[in-house]
mmCIF file of C-alpha atoms and ligand atoms in Angstrom:
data_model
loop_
_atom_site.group_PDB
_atom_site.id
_atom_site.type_symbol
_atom_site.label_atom_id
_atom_site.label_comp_id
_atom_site.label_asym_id
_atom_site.label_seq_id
_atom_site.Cartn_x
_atom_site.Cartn_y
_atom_site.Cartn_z
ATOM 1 C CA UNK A 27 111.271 74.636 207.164
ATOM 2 C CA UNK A 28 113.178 71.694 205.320
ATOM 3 C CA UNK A 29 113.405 73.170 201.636
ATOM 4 C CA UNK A 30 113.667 70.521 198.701
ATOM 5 C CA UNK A 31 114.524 71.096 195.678
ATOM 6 C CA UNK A 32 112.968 69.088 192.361
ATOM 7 C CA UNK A 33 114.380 68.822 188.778
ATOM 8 C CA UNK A 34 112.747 67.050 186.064
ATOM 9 C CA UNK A 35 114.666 65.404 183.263
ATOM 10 C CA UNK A 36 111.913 65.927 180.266
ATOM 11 C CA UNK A 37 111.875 68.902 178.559
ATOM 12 C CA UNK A 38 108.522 67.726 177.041
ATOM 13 C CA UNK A 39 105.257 70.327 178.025
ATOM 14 C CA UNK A 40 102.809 67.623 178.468
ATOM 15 C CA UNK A 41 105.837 65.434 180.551
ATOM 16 C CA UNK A 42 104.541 63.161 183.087
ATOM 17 C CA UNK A 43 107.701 63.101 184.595
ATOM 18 C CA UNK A 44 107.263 67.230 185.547
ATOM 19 C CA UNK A 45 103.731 66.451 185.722
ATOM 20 C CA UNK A 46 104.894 64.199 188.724
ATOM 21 C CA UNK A 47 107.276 66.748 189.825
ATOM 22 C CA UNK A 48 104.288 69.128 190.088
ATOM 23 C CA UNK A 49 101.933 66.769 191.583
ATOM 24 C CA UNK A 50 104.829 66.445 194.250
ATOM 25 C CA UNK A 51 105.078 69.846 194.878
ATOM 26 C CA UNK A 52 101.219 69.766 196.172
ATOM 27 C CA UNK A 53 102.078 66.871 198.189
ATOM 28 C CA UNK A 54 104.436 67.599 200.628
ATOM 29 C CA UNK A 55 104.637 67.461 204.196
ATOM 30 C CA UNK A 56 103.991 70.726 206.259
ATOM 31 C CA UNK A 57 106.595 72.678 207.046
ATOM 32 C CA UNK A 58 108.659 71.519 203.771
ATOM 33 C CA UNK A 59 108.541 73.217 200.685
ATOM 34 C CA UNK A 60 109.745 71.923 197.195
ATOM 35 C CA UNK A 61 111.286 74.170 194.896
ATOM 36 C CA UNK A 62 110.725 73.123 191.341
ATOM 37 C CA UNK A 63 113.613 73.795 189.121
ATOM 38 C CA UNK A 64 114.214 73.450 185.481
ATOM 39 C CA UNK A 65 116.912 72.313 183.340
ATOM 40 C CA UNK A 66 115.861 73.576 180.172
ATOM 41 C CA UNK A 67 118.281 76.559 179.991
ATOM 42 C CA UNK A 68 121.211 74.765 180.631
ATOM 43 C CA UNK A 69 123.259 74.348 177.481
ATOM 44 C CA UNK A 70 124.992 71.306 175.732
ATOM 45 C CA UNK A 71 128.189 70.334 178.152
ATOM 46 C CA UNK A 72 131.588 71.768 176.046
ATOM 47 C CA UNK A 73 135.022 71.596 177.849
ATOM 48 C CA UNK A 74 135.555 74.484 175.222
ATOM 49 C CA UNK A 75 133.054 76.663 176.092
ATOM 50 C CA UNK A 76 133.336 76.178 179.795
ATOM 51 C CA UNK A 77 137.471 76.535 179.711
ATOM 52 C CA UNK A 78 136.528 80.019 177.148
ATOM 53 C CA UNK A 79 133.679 81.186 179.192
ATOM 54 C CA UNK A 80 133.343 79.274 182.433
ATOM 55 C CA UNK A 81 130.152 78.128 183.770
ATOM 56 C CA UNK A 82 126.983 79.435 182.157
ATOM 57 C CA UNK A 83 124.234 81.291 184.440
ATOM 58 C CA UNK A 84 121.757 78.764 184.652
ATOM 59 C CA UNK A 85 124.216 75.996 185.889
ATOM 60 C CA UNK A 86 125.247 78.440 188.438
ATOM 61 C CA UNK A 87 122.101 78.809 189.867
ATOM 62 C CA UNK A 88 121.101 75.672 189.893
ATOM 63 C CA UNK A 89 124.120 74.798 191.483
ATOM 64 C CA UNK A 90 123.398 77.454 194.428
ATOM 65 C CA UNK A 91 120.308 76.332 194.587
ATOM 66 C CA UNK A 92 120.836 72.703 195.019
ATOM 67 C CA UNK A 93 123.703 73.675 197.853
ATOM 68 C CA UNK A 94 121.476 75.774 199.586
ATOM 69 C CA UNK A 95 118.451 73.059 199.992
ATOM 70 C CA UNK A 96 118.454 70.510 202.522
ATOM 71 C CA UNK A 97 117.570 67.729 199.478
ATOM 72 C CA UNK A 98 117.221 67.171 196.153
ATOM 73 C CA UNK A 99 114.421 65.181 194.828
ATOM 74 C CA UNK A 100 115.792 64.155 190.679
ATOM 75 C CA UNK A 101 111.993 62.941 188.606
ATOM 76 C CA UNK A 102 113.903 60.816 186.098
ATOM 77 C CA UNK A 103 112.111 59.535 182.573
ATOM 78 C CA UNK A 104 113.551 56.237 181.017
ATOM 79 C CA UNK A 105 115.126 56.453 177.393
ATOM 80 C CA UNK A 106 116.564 53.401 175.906
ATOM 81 C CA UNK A 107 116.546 51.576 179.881
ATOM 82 C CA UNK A 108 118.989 54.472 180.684
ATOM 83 C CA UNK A 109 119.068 58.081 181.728
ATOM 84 C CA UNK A 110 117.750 60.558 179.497
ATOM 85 C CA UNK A 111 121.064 62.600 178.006
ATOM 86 C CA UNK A 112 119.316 65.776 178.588
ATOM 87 C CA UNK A 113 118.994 64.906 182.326
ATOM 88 C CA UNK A 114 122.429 63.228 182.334
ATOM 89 C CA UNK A 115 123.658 66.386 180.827
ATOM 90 C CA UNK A 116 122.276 68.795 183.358
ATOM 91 C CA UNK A 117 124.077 66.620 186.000
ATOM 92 C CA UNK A 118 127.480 66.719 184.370
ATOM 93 C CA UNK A 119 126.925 70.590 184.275
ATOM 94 C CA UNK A 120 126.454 70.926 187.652
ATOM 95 C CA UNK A 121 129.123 68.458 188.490
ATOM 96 C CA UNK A 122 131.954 71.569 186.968
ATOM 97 C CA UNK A 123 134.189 72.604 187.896
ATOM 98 C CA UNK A 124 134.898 69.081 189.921
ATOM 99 C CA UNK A 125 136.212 71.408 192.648
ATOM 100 C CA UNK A 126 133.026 72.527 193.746
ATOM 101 C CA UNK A 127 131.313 68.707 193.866
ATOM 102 C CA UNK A 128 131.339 68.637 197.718
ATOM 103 C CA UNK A 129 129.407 72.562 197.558
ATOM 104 C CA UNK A 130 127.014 71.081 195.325
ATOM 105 C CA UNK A 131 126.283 67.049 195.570
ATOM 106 C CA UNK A 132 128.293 65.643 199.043
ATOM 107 C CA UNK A 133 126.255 64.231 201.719
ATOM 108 C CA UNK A 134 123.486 66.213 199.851
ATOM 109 C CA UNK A 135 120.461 63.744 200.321
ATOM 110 C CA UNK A 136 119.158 62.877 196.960
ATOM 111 C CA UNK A 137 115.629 60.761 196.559
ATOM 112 C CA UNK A 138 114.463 59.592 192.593
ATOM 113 C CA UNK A 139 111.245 58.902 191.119
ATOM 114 C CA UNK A 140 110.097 58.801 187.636
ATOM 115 C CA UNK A 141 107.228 58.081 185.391
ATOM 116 C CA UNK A 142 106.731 56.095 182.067
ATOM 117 C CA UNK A 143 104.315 55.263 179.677
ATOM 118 C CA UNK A 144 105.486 51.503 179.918
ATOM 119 C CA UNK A 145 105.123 48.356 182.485
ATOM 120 C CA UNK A 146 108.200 49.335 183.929
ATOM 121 C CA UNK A 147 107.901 52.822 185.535
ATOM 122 C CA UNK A 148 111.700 53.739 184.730
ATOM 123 C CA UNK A 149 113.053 51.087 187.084
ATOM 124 C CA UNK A 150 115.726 50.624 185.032
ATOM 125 C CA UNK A 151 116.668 54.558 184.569
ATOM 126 C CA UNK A 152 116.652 55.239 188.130
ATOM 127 C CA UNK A 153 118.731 51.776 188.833
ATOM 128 C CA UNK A 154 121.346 53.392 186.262
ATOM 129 C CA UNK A 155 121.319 56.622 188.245
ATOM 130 C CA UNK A 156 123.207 55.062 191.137
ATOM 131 C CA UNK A 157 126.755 55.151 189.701
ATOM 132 C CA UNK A 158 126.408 58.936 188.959
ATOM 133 C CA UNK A 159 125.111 59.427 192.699
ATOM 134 C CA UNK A 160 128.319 57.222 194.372
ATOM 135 C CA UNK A 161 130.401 59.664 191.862
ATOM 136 C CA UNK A 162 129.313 62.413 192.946
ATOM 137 C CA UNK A 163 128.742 61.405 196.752
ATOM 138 C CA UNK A 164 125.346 62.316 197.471
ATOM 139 C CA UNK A 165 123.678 60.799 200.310
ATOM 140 C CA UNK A 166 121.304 58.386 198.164
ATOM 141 C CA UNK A 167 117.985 57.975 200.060
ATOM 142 C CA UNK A 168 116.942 54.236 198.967
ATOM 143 C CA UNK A 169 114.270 53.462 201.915
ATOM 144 C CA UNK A 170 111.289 54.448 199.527
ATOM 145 C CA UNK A 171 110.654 54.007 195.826
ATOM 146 C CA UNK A 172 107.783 55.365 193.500
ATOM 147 C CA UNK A 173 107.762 53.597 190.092
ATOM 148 C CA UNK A 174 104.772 55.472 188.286
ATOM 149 C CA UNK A 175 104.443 53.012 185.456
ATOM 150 C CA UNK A 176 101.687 52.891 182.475
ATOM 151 C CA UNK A 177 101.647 57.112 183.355
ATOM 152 C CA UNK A 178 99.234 57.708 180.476
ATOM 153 C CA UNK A 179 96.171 56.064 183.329
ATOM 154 C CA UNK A 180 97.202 58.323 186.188
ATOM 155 C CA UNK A 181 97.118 61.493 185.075
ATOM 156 C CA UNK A 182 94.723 63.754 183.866
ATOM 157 C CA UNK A 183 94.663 65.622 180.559
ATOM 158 C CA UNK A 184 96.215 68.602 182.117
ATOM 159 C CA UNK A 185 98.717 66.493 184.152
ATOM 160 C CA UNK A 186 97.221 66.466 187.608
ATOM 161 C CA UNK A 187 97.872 63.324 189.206
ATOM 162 C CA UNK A 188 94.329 61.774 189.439
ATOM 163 C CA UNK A 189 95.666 57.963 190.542
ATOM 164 C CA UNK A 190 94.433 57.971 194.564
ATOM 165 C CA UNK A 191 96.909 55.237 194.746
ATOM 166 C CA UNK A 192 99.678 56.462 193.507
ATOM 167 C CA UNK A 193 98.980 59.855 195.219
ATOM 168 C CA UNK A 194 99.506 58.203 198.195
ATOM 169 C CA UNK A 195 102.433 56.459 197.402
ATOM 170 C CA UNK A 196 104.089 59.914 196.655
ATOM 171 C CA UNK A 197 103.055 61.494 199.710
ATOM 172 C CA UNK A 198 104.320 58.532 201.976
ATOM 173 C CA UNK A 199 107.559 58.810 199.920
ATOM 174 C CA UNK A 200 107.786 62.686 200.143
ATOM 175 C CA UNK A 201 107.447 61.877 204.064
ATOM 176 C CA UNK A 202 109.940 59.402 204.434
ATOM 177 C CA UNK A 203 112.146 61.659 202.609
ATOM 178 C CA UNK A 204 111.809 65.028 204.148
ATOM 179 C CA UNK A 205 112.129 63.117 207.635
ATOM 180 C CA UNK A 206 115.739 61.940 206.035
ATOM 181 C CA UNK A 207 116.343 65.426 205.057
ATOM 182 C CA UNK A 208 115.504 66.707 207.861
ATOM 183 C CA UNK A 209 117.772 64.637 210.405
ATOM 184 C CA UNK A 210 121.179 64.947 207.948
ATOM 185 C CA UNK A 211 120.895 68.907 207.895
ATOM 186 C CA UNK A 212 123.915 69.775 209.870
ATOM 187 C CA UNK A 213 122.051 72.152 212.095
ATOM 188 C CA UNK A 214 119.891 69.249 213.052
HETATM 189 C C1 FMN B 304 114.383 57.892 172.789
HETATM 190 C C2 FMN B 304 113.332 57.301 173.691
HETATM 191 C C3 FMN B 304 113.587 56.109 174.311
HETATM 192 C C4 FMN B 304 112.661 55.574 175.209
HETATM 193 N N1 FMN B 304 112.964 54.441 175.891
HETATM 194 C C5 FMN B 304 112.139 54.031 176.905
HETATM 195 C C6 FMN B 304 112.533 52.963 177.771
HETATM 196 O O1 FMN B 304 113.590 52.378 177.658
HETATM 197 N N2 FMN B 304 111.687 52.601 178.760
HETATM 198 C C7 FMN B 304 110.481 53.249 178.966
HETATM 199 O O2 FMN B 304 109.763 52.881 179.890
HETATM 200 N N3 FMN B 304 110.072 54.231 178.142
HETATM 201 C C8 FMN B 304 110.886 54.646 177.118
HETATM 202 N N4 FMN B 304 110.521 55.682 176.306
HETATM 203 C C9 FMN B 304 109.184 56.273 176.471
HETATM 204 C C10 FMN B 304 109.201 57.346 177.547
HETATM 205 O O3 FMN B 304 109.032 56.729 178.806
HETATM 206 C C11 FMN B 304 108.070 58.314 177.265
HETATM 207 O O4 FMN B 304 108.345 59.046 176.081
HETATM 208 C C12 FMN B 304 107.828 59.265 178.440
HETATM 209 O O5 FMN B 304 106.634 59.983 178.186
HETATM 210 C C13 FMN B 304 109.002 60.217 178.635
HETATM 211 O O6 FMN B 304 108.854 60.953 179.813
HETATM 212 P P1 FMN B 304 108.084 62.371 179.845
HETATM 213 O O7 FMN B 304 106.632 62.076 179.670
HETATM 214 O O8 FMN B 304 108.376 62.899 181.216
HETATM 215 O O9 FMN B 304 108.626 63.241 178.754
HETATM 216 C C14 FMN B 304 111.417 56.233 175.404
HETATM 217 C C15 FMN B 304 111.174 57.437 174.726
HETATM 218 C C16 FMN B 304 112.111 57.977 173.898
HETATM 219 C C17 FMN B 304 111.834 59.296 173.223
#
């Protein structure tokens, strides 16, 4: 079994970015499974809290849970052509203490999507994503891109992905992915 995990970076409820996440989920190859994880109890990054109190529970978890899967699949919105700070921040959580980066992130093979209301479907966000990803020395899977743009037409009013096209886009992407995944785990 080739076990994902998937973070979105909108704490919205009615996100389409988790709504993607979700629809991605349903999606996936057999005999892979996608864990969906959430950021939303990770605090506010402090150097004083973490050198007073180390690294809070949620981080921790994530963190183990991250090193444990064979991928990591990041569902990115677009703020301001960037990274959304509450995403951003979860990262730079995770990324502490720098020691335990190569645990966490190194050769772990990472694959981004995202979803926007716009024209543009966050190409922009997930282009300024790359830096953190050489930083942190993930494996960066670039062979397939999914660039959900003018979001509000694709999904339903209870967030199911209802775009055939883009449905399929996913699943070809979640396939070309999980094959990647599969081949770097170290136990073949
Ligand atoms: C502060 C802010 C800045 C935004 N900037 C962009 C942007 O640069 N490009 C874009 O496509 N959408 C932008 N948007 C719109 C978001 O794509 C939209 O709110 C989207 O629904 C957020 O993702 P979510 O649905 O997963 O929460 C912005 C929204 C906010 C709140």
């Amino acid at each position: 079994m080739t076990k994902l995990v998937g973070i979105s970076g909108s704490l919205r409820r009615s996100s389409y970015n988790t709504a993607l996440l979700r629809a991605a989920a349903g999606l996936m190859p057999e005999g892979a499974d996608l864990a969906i994880h959430t950021i939303r109890d990770i605090p506010l990054y402090d150097g004083d809290a973490e050198a007073a109190s180390g690294i809070p529970a949620p981080v921790s978890a994530l963190k183990d849970a991250i090193a444990a899967a064979d991928g990591l699949l990041l569902v990115t919105p677009e703020y301001n052509n960037s990274i959304p700070g509450v995403f951003k921040n979860a990262i730079d959580w995770l990324s502490r203490p720098a020691a335990d980066i190569p645990r966490v992130f190194r050769q772990k093979p990472v694959a981004l999507i995202g979803a926007s209301p716009g024209p543009f479907g966050t190409i922009l966000s997930q282009a300024a994503w790359l830096p953190v990803f050489r930083t942190l020395g993930v494996t960066f899977w670039s062979e397939g891109r999914l660039l959900v743009s003018r979001a509000g037409t694709v999904f339903d009013q209870a967030g199911a992905l209802t775009d055939a096209k883009i449905k399929e886009q996913l699943a070809t992407f979640l396939r070309g992915f999980v094959a990647f995944a599969q081949s770097s785990r170290r136990d073949g």
